[in-house]
Coordinates of C-alpha atoms and ligand atoms in Angstrom, one line a residue:
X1 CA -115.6 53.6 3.4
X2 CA -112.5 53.5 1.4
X3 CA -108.8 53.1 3.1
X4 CA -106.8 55.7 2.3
X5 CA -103.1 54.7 0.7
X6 CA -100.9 57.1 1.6
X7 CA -98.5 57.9 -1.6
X8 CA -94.7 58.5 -0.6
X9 CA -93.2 59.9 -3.6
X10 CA -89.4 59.0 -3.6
X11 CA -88.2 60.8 -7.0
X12 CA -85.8 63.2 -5.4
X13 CA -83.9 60.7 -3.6
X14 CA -84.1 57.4 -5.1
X15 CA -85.2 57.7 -8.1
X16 CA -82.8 60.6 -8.6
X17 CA -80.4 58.3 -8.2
X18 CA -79.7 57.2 -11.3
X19 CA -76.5 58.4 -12.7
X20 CA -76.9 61.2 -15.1
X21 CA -80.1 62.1 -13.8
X22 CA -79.3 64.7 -11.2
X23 CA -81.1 67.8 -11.1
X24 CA -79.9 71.4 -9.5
X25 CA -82.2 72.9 -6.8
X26 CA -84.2 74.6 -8.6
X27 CA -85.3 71.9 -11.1
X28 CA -86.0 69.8 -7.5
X29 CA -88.0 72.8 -6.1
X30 CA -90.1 72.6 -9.9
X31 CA -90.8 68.4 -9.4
X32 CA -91.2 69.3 -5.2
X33 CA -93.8 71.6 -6.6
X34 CA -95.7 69.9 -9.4
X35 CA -95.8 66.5 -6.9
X36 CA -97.2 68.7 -4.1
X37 CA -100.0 69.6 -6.8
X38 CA -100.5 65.9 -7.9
X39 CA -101.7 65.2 -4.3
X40 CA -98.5 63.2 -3.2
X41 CA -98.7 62.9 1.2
X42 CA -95.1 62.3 1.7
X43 CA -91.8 64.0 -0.7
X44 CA -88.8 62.2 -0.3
X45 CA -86.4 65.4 -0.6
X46 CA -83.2 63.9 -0.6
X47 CA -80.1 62.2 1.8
X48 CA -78.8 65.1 3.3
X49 CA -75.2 63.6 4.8
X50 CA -74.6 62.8 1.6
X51 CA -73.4 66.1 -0.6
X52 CA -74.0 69.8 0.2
X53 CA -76.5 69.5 -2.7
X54 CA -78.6 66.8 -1.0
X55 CA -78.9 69.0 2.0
X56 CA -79.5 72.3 0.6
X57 CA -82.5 70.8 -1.5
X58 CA -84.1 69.6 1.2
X59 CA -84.2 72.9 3.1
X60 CA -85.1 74.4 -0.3
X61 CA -88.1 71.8 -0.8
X62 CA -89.2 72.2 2.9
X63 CA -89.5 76.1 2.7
X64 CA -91.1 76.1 -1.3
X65 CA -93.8 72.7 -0.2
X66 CA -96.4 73.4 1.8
X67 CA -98.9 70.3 2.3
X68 CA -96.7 67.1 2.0
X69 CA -94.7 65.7 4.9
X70 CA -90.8 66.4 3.5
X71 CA -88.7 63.4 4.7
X72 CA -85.0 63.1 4.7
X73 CA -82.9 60.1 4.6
X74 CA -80.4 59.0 7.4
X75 CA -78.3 55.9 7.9
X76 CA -78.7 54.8 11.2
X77 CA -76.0 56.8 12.4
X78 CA -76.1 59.7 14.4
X79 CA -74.2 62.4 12.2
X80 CA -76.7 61.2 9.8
X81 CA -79.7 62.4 11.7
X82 CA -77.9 65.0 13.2
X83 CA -77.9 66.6 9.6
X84 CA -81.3 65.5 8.0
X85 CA -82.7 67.2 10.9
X86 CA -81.1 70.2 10.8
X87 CA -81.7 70.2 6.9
X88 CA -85.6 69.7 7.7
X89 CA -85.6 72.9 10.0
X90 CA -88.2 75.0 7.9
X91 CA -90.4 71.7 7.3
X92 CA -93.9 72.3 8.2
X93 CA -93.9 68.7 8.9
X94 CA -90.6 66.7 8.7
X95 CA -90.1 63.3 8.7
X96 CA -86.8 61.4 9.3
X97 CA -86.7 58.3 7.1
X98 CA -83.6 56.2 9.3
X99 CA -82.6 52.2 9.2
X100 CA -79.8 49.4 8.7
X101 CA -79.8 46.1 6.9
X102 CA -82.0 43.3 8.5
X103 CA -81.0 40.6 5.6
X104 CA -78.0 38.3 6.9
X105 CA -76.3 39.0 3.4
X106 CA -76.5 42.9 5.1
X107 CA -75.8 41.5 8.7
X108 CA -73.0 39.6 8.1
X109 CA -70.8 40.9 4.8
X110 CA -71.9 44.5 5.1
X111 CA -71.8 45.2 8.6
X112 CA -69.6 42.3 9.8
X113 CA -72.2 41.8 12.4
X114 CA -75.0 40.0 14.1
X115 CA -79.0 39.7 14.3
X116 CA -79.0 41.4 18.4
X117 CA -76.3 43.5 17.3
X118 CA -78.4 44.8 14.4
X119 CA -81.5 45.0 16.3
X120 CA -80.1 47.2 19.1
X121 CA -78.5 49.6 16.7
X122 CA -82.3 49.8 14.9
X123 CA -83.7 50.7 18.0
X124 CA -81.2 53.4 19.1
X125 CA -81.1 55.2 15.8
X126 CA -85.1 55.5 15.9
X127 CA -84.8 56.9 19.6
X128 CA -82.1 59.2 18.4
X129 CA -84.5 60.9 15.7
X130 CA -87.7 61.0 18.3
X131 CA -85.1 63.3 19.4
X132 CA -85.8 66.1 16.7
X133 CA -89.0 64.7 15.0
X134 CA -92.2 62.9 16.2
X135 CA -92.5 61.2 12.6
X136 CA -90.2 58.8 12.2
X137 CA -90.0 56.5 9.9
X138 CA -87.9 53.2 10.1
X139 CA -86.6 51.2 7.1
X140 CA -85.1 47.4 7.1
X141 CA -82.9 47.6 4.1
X142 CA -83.6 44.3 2.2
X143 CA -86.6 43.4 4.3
X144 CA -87.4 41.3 1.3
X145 CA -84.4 38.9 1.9
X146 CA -85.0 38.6 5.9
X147 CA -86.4 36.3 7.7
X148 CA -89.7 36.7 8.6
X149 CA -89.4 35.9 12.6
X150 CA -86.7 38.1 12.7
X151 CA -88.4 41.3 10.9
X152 CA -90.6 40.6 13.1
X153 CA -88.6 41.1 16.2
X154 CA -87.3 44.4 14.5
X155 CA -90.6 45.7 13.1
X156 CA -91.9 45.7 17.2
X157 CA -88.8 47.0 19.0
X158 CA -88.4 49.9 16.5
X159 CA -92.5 51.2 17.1
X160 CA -92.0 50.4 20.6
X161 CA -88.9 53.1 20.2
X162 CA -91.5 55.4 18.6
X163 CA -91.3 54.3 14.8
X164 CA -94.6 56.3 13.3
X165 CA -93.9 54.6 10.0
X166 CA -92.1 50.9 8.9
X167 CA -90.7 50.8 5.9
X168 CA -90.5 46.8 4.4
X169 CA -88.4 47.3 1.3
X170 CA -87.8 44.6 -1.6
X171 CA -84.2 46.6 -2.3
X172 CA -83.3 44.1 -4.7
X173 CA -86.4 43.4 -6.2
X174 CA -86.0 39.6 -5.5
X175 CA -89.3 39.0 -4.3
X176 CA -92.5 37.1 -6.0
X177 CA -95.4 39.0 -5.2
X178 CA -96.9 36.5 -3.2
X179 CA -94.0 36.2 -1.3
X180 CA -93.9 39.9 -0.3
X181 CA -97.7 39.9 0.3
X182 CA -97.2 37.1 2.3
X183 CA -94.4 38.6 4.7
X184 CA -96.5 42.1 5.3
X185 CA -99.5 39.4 6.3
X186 CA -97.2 37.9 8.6
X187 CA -96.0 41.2 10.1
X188 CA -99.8 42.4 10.8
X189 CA -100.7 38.9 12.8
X190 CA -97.3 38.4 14.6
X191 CA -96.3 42.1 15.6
X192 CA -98.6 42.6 18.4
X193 CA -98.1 46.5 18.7
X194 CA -98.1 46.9 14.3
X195 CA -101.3 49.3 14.1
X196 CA -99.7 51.5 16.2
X197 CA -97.4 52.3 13.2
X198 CA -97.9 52.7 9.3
X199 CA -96.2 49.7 7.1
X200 CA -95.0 51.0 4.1
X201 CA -93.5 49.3 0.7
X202 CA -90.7 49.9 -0.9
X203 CA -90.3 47.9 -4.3
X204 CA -87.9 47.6 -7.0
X205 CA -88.4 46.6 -10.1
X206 CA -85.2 44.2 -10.8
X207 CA -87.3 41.5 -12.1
X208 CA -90.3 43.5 -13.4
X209 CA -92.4 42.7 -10.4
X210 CA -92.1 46.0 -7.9
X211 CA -96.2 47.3 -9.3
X212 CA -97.2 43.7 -8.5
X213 CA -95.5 43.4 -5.1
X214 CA -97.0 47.0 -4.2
X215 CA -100.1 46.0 -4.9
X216 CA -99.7 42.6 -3.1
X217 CA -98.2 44.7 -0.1
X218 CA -101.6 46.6 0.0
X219 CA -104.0 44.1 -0.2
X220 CA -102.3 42.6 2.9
X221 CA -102.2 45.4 5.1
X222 CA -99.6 48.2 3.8
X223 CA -100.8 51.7 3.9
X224 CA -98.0 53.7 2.6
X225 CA -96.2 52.8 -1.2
X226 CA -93.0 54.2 -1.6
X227 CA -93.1 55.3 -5.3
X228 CA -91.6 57.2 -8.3
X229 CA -93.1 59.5 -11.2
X230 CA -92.5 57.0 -14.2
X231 CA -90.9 54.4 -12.2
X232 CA -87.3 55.8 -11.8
X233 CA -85.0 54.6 -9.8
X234 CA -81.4 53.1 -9.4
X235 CA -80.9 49.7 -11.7
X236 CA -84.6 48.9 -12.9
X237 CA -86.0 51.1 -10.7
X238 CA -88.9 51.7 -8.0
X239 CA -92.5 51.2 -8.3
X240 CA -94.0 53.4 -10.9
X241 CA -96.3 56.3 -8.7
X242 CA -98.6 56.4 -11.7
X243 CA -99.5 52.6 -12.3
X244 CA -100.4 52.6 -8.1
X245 CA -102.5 55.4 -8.6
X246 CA -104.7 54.0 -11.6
X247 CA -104.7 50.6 -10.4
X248 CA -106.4 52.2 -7.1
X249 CA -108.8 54.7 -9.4
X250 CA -109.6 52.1 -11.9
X251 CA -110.1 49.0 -9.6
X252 CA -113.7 50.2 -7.9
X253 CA -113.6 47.0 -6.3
X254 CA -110.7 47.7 -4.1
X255 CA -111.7 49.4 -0.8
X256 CA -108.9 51.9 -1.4
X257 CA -108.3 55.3 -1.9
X258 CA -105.2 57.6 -2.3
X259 CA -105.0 61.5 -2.8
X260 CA -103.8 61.6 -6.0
X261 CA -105.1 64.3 -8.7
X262 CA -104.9 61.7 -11.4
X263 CA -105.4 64.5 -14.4
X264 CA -102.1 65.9 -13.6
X265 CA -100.1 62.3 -13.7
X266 CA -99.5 63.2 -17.7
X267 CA -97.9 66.4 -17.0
X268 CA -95.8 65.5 -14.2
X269 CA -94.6 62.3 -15.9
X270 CA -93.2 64.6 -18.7
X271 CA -92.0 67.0 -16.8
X272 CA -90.3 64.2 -14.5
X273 CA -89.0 63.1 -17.8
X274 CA -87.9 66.3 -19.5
X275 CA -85.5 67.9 -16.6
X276 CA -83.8 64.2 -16.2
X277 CA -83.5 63.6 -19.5
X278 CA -84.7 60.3 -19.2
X279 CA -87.1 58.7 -21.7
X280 CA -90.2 56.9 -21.1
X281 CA -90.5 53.6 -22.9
X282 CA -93.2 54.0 -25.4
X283 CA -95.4 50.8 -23.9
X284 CA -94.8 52.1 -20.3
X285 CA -97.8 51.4 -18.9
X286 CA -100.5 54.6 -17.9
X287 CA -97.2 57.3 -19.3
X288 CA -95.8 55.6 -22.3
X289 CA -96.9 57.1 -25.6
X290 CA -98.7 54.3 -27.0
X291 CA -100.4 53.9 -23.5
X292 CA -103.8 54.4 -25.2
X293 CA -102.8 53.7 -29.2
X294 CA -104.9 51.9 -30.3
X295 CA -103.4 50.4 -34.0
X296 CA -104.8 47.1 -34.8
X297 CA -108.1 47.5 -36.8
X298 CA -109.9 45.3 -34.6
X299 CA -109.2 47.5 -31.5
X300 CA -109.5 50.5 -33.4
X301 CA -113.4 49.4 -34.4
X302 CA -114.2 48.7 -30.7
X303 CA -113.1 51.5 -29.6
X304 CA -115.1 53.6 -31.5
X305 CA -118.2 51.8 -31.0
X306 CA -117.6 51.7 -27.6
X307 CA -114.2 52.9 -25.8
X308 CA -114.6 50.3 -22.6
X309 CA -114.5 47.4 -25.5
X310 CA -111.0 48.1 -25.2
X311 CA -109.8 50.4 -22.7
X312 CA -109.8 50.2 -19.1
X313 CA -109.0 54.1 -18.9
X314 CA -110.5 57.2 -20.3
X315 CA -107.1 59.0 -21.2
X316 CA -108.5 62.0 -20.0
X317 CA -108.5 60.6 -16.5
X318 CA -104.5 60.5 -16.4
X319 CA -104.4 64.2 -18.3
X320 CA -103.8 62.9 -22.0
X321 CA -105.9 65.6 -23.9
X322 CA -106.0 65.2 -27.9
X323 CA -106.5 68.9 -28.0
X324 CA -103.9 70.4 -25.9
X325 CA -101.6 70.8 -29.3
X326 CA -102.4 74.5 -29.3
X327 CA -99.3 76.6 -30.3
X328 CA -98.0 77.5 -33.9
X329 CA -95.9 80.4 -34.9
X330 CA -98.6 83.0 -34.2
X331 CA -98.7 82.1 -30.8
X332 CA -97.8 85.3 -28.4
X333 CA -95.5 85.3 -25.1
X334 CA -98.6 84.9 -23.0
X335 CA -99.8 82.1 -24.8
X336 CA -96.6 80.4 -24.3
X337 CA -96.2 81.3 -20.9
X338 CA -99.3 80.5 -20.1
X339 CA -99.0 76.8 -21.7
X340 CA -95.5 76.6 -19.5
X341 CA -97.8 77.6 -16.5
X342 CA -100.2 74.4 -17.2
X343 CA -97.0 71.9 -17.5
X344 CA -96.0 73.1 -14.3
X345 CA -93.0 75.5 -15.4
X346 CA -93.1 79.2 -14.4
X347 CA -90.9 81.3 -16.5
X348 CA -91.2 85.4 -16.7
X349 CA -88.8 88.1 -18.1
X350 CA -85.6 87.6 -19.8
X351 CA -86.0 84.1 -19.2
X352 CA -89.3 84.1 -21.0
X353 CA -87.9 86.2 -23.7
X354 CA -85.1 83.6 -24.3
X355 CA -87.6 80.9 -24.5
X356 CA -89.8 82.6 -26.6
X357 CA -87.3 83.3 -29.5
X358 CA -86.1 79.8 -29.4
X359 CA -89.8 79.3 -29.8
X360 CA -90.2 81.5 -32.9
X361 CA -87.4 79.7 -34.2
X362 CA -88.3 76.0 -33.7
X363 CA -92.0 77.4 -35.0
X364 CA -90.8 78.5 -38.6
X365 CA -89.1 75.1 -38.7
X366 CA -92.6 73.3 -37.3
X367 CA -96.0 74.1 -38.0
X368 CA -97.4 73.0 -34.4
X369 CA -95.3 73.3 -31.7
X370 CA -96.8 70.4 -28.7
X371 CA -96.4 70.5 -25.2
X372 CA -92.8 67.9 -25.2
X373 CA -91.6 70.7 -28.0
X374 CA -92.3 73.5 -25.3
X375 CA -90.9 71.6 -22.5
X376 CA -87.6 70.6 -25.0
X377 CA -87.2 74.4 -25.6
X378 CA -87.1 75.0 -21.8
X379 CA -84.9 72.2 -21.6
X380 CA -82.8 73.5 -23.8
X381 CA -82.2 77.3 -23.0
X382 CA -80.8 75.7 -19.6
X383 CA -78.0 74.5 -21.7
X384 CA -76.6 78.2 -22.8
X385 CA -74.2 78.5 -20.1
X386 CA -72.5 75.0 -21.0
X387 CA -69.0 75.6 -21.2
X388 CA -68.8 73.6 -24.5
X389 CA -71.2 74.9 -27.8
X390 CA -71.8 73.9 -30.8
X391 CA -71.6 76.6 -32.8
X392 CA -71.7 75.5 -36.7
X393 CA -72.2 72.4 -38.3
X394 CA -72.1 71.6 -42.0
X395 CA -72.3 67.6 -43.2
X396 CA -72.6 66.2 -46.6
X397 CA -74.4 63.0 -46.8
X398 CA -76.4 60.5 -48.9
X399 CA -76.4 57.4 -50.8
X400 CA -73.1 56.4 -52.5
X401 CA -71.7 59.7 -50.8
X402 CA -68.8 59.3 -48.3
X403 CA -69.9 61.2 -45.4
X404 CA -68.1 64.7 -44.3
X405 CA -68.5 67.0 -41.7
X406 CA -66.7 70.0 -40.4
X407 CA -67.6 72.1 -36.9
X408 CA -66.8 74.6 -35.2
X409 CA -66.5 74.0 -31.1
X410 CA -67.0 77.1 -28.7
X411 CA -64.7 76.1 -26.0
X412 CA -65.4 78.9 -23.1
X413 CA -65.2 81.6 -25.6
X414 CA -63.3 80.1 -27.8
X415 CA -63.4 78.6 -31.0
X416 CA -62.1 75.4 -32.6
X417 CA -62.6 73.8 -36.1
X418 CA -62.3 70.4 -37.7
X419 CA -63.5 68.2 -40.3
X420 CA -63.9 64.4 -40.9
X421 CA -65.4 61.8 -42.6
X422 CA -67.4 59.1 -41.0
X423 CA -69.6 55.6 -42.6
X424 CA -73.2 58.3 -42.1
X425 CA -73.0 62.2 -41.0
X426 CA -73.4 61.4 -36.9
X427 CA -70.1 59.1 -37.1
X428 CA -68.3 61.9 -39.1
X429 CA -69.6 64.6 -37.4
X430 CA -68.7 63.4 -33.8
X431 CA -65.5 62.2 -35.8
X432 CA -64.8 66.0 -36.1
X433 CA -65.8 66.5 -32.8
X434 CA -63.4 64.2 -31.2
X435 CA -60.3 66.1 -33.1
X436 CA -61.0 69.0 -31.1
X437 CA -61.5 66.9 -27.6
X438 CA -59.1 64.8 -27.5
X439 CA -60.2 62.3 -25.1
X440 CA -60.5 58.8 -24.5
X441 CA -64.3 58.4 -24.8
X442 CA -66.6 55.5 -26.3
X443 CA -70.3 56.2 -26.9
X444 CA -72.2 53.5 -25.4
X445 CA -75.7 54.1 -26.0
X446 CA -77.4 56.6 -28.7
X447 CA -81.3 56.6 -28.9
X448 CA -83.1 59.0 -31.4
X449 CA -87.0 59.3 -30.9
X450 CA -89.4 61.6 -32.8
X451 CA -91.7 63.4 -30.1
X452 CA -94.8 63.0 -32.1
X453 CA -94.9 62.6 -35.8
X454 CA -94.5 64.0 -39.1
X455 CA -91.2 64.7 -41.3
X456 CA -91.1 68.2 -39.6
X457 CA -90.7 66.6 -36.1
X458 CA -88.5 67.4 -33.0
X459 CA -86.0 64.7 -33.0
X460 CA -84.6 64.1 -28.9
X461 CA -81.5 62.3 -28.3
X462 CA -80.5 60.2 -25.7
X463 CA -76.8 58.8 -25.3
X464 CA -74.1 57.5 -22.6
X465 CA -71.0 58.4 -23.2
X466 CA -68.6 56.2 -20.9
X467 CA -64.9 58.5 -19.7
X468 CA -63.0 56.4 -17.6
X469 CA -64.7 54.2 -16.4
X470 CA -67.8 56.3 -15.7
X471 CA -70.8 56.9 -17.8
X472 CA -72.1 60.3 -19.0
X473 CA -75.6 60.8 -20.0
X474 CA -76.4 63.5 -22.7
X475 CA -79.4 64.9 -24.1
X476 CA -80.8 67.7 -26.9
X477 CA -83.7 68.2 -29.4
X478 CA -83.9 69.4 -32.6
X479 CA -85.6 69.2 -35.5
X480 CA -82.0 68.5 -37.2
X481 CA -81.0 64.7 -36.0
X482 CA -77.7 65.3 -37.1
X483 CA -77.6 68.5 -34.7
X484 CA -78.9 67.0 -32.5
X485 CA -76.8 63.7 -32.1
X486 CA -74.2 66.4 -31.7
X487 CA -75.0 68.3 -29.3
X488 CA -76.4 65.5 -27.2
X489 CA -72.9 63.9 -27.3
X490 CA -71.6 67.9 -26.2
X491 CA -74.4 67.3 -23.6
X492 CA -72.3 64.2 -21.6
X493 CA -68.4 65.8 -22.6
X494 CA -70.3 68.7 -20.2
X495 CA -70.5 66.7 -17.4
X496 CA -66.9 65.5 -17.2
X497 CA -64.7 68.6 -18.6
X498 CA -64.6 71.1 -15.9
X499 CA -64.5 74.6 -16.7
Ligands
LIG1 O1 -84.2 50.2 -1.5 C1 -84.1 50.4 -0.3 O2 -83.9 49.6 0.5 C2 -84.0 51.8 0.0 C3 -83.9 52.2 1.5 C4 -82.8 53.1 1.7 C5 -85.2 52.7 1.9 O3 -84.0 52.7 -0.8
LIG2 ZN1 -84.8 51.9 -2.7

């Protein structure tokens, strides 16, 4: 019989994270939603002490989920707990997810402390959240960087204190996989009361090695992974949900199992990617778009005579279906509604009706409109109530051409106009742009990618636009790069001018 890894999904807390990737409450309730569908046992819904937003998601998540455990962040402080369990009062089963540092760079620079010091204060915080919760889960922040004997120590005193779950996290992601397999061994032979708890991992991917250290965590006794849709997460990020999953499916000689609905991994990854307007790296392993391209003729040839000559997954498996580019400009409502219904987004009335006639519009400019096209146009209606619009944009451009462009701004109802000549039509055009906004800003980081292919293609734009120290992320689509260079770099200026 198969062991059963339980899947912890931490998207909502850290791997929303990630400046520039916050979502609103109801865009959390839409991922809460579509993870509950994948099959994910535990949601991480957020750190509820830390901003009225935090908190009010996770009571929205706990009343909208049904099935998953939600759990809800604490330091081990009191207030802390006081709050994540008030914030998990409509959870059909809450969990409070509560720890401290165990590392002596933690110990001794962050908490100006010491080892019995730290321990006592792990103990009393987990007896503080038996308190309100019988599932309590304890963390040792930077697990990977303690010493073994001493996690130990910790790892017992905190289930003796009723700790349901131990969390051993690699915060840094300094670990070598054998390394990290090696100190979960150590903890299942030298904690005499460990299977009276679940040990859990809790990778990061500093050095490329959190799937790896995951894996090695399993294969020595872990039962929970701590995990994001597409790997997202603060810095490099967490271990990628989707690569755990497939490794577990794919590897019939592992004993293990996990309750993921693997057909749904392609749609939530998107979807994932689409509200945080984060892309996936094309090679990203399982979700990237050349995940299962195939280009060298060699491959090619195998794969036709036989797909397992070269692949180790049947796309189909993770939800990738050649077929499922369906709409053109003949497509109704319903049929676009109901496409939106399949990628996990429920629209209806005006809202609908909005979508739709950007739809009609993107469709005379497009012959077939794909599922990242659909999910763009949802995207973008979001952005109408931004107090800064593009409203026109005209640029002259070409070979031996000096570059012009003029716009025209709609500043909260109001409209501005400038014009400006740049070395191509995105440096004139935001040229323009930055005579109406007069602000100190640099752009950092400006990524164009087609969605599929073809000249009549949906360019999406990516870009960090630093203010004052602090980076900006902005994002649009449109079949126009120009446009939409333009309005992605309106996108971040959102974010920082108030209304
Ligand atoms: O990386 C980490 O150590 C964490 C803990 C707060 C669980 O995210
Ligand atoms: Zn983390």
């Amino acid at each position: 019989m198969s062991d059963k890894v339980f899947i912890f999904d931490t998207t909502l807390r850290d791997g929303e994270q990630v400046p520039g990737c916050q979502l609103n409450t109801v865009e959390k309730i839409q991922v809460a939603k579509a993870l509950e569908s994948l099959g994910v046992d535990v949601i991480e819904a957020g750190f509820p002490i830390s901003s009225p937003g935090d908190f009010k998601s996770v009571v929205e998540i706990s009343k909208a989920v049904t099935w998953p455990t939600i759990c809800a962040l604490t330091r081990s402080v009191e207030k802390d707990i006081d709050v994540a369990a008030e914030a998990l009062k409509y959870a059909k089963h809450g969990r409070i997810h509560t720890g401290i540092g165990t590392s002596d760079y933690h110990i001794k620079y962050k908490f100006n402390s010491n080892r019995e010091d730290i321990l006592e204060r792990a103990i009393a915080c987990v007896k503080y959240a038996k308190k309100y919760v019988e599932d309590v889960e304890f963390y040792a922040e930077d697990a990977g960087r303690t010493d073994n004997e001493y996690l130990a120590r910790v790892v017992e005193a905190v289930i003796k204190a009723g700790a349901t779950v131990v969390n051993i996290p690699d915060t840094t992601g300094y670990c070598l996989p054998g390394v990290y397999g090696d100190k979960i061994k150590f903890l299942m032979e030298n904690v005499p009361n460990i299977h009276q708890a679940v040990i859990s991992t809790h990778c990061h991917n500093d050095l490329g090695m959190a799937t790896a250290n995951t894996m090695a965590g399993i294969l020595n006794g872990a039962r929970q992974v701590e995990v994001t849709i597409n790997g997202i997460g603060e810095r490099a990020g967490n271990t990628a949900l989707e690569e755990i999953a497939m490794i577990i499916k794919s590897h019939k000689d592992l004993p293990y199992m996990t309750n993921i609905n693997t057909q749904l991994i392609s749609q939530t990854s998107r979807m994932v990617s689409n509200l945080m307007n984060m892309p996936i790296q094309p090679n990203k392993a399982i979700v990237g778009r050349n995940a299962f391209a195939h280009s060298s003729g060699i491959h090619q040839d195998g794969v036709l005579k036989n797909r397992e000559s070269y692949e180790i997954i049947d796309p189909k498996e993770v939800g990738i279906d050649e077929n499922s580019i369906v709409l053109t400009a003949r497509s109704g409502r319903a049929a676009l509604k109901h496409r939106l219904s399949v990628l996990g987004v429920e629209i209806d009335g005006d809202r609908l009706q909005e979508v739709y006639l950007e739809f009609l519009k993107l469709a005379d400019r497009k012959k077939i409109i794909n599922d990242d096209d659909v999910l763009l146009l949802v995207g973008m209606e979001r952005s109408e109530d931004r107090h800064i619009k593009l409203d026109h944009l005209q640029v002259v451009s070409g070979k031996g051409v000096q570059s012009v462009a003029s716009i025209r701004l709609d500043i909260g109802g109001e409209k501005f106009e400038a014009a400006a000549t740049g070395n191509g039509p995105v440096d004139a055009a935001i040229k323009a742009l930055k005579c109406i906004i007069k602000r100190d800003m640099t752009l950092q980081e400006f990524l164009i990618q087609a969605i599929t292919k073809g000249s009549d293609d949906t360019g999406k734009v990516h870009m960090q636009v630093e203010y004052e120290g602090v980076v900006y992320y902005g994002f649009s689509g449109n079949t126009d790069i120009v446009v939409a260079s333009v309005e992605a770099y309106i996108d971040a200026i959102n974010k920082f001018v108030k209304k």
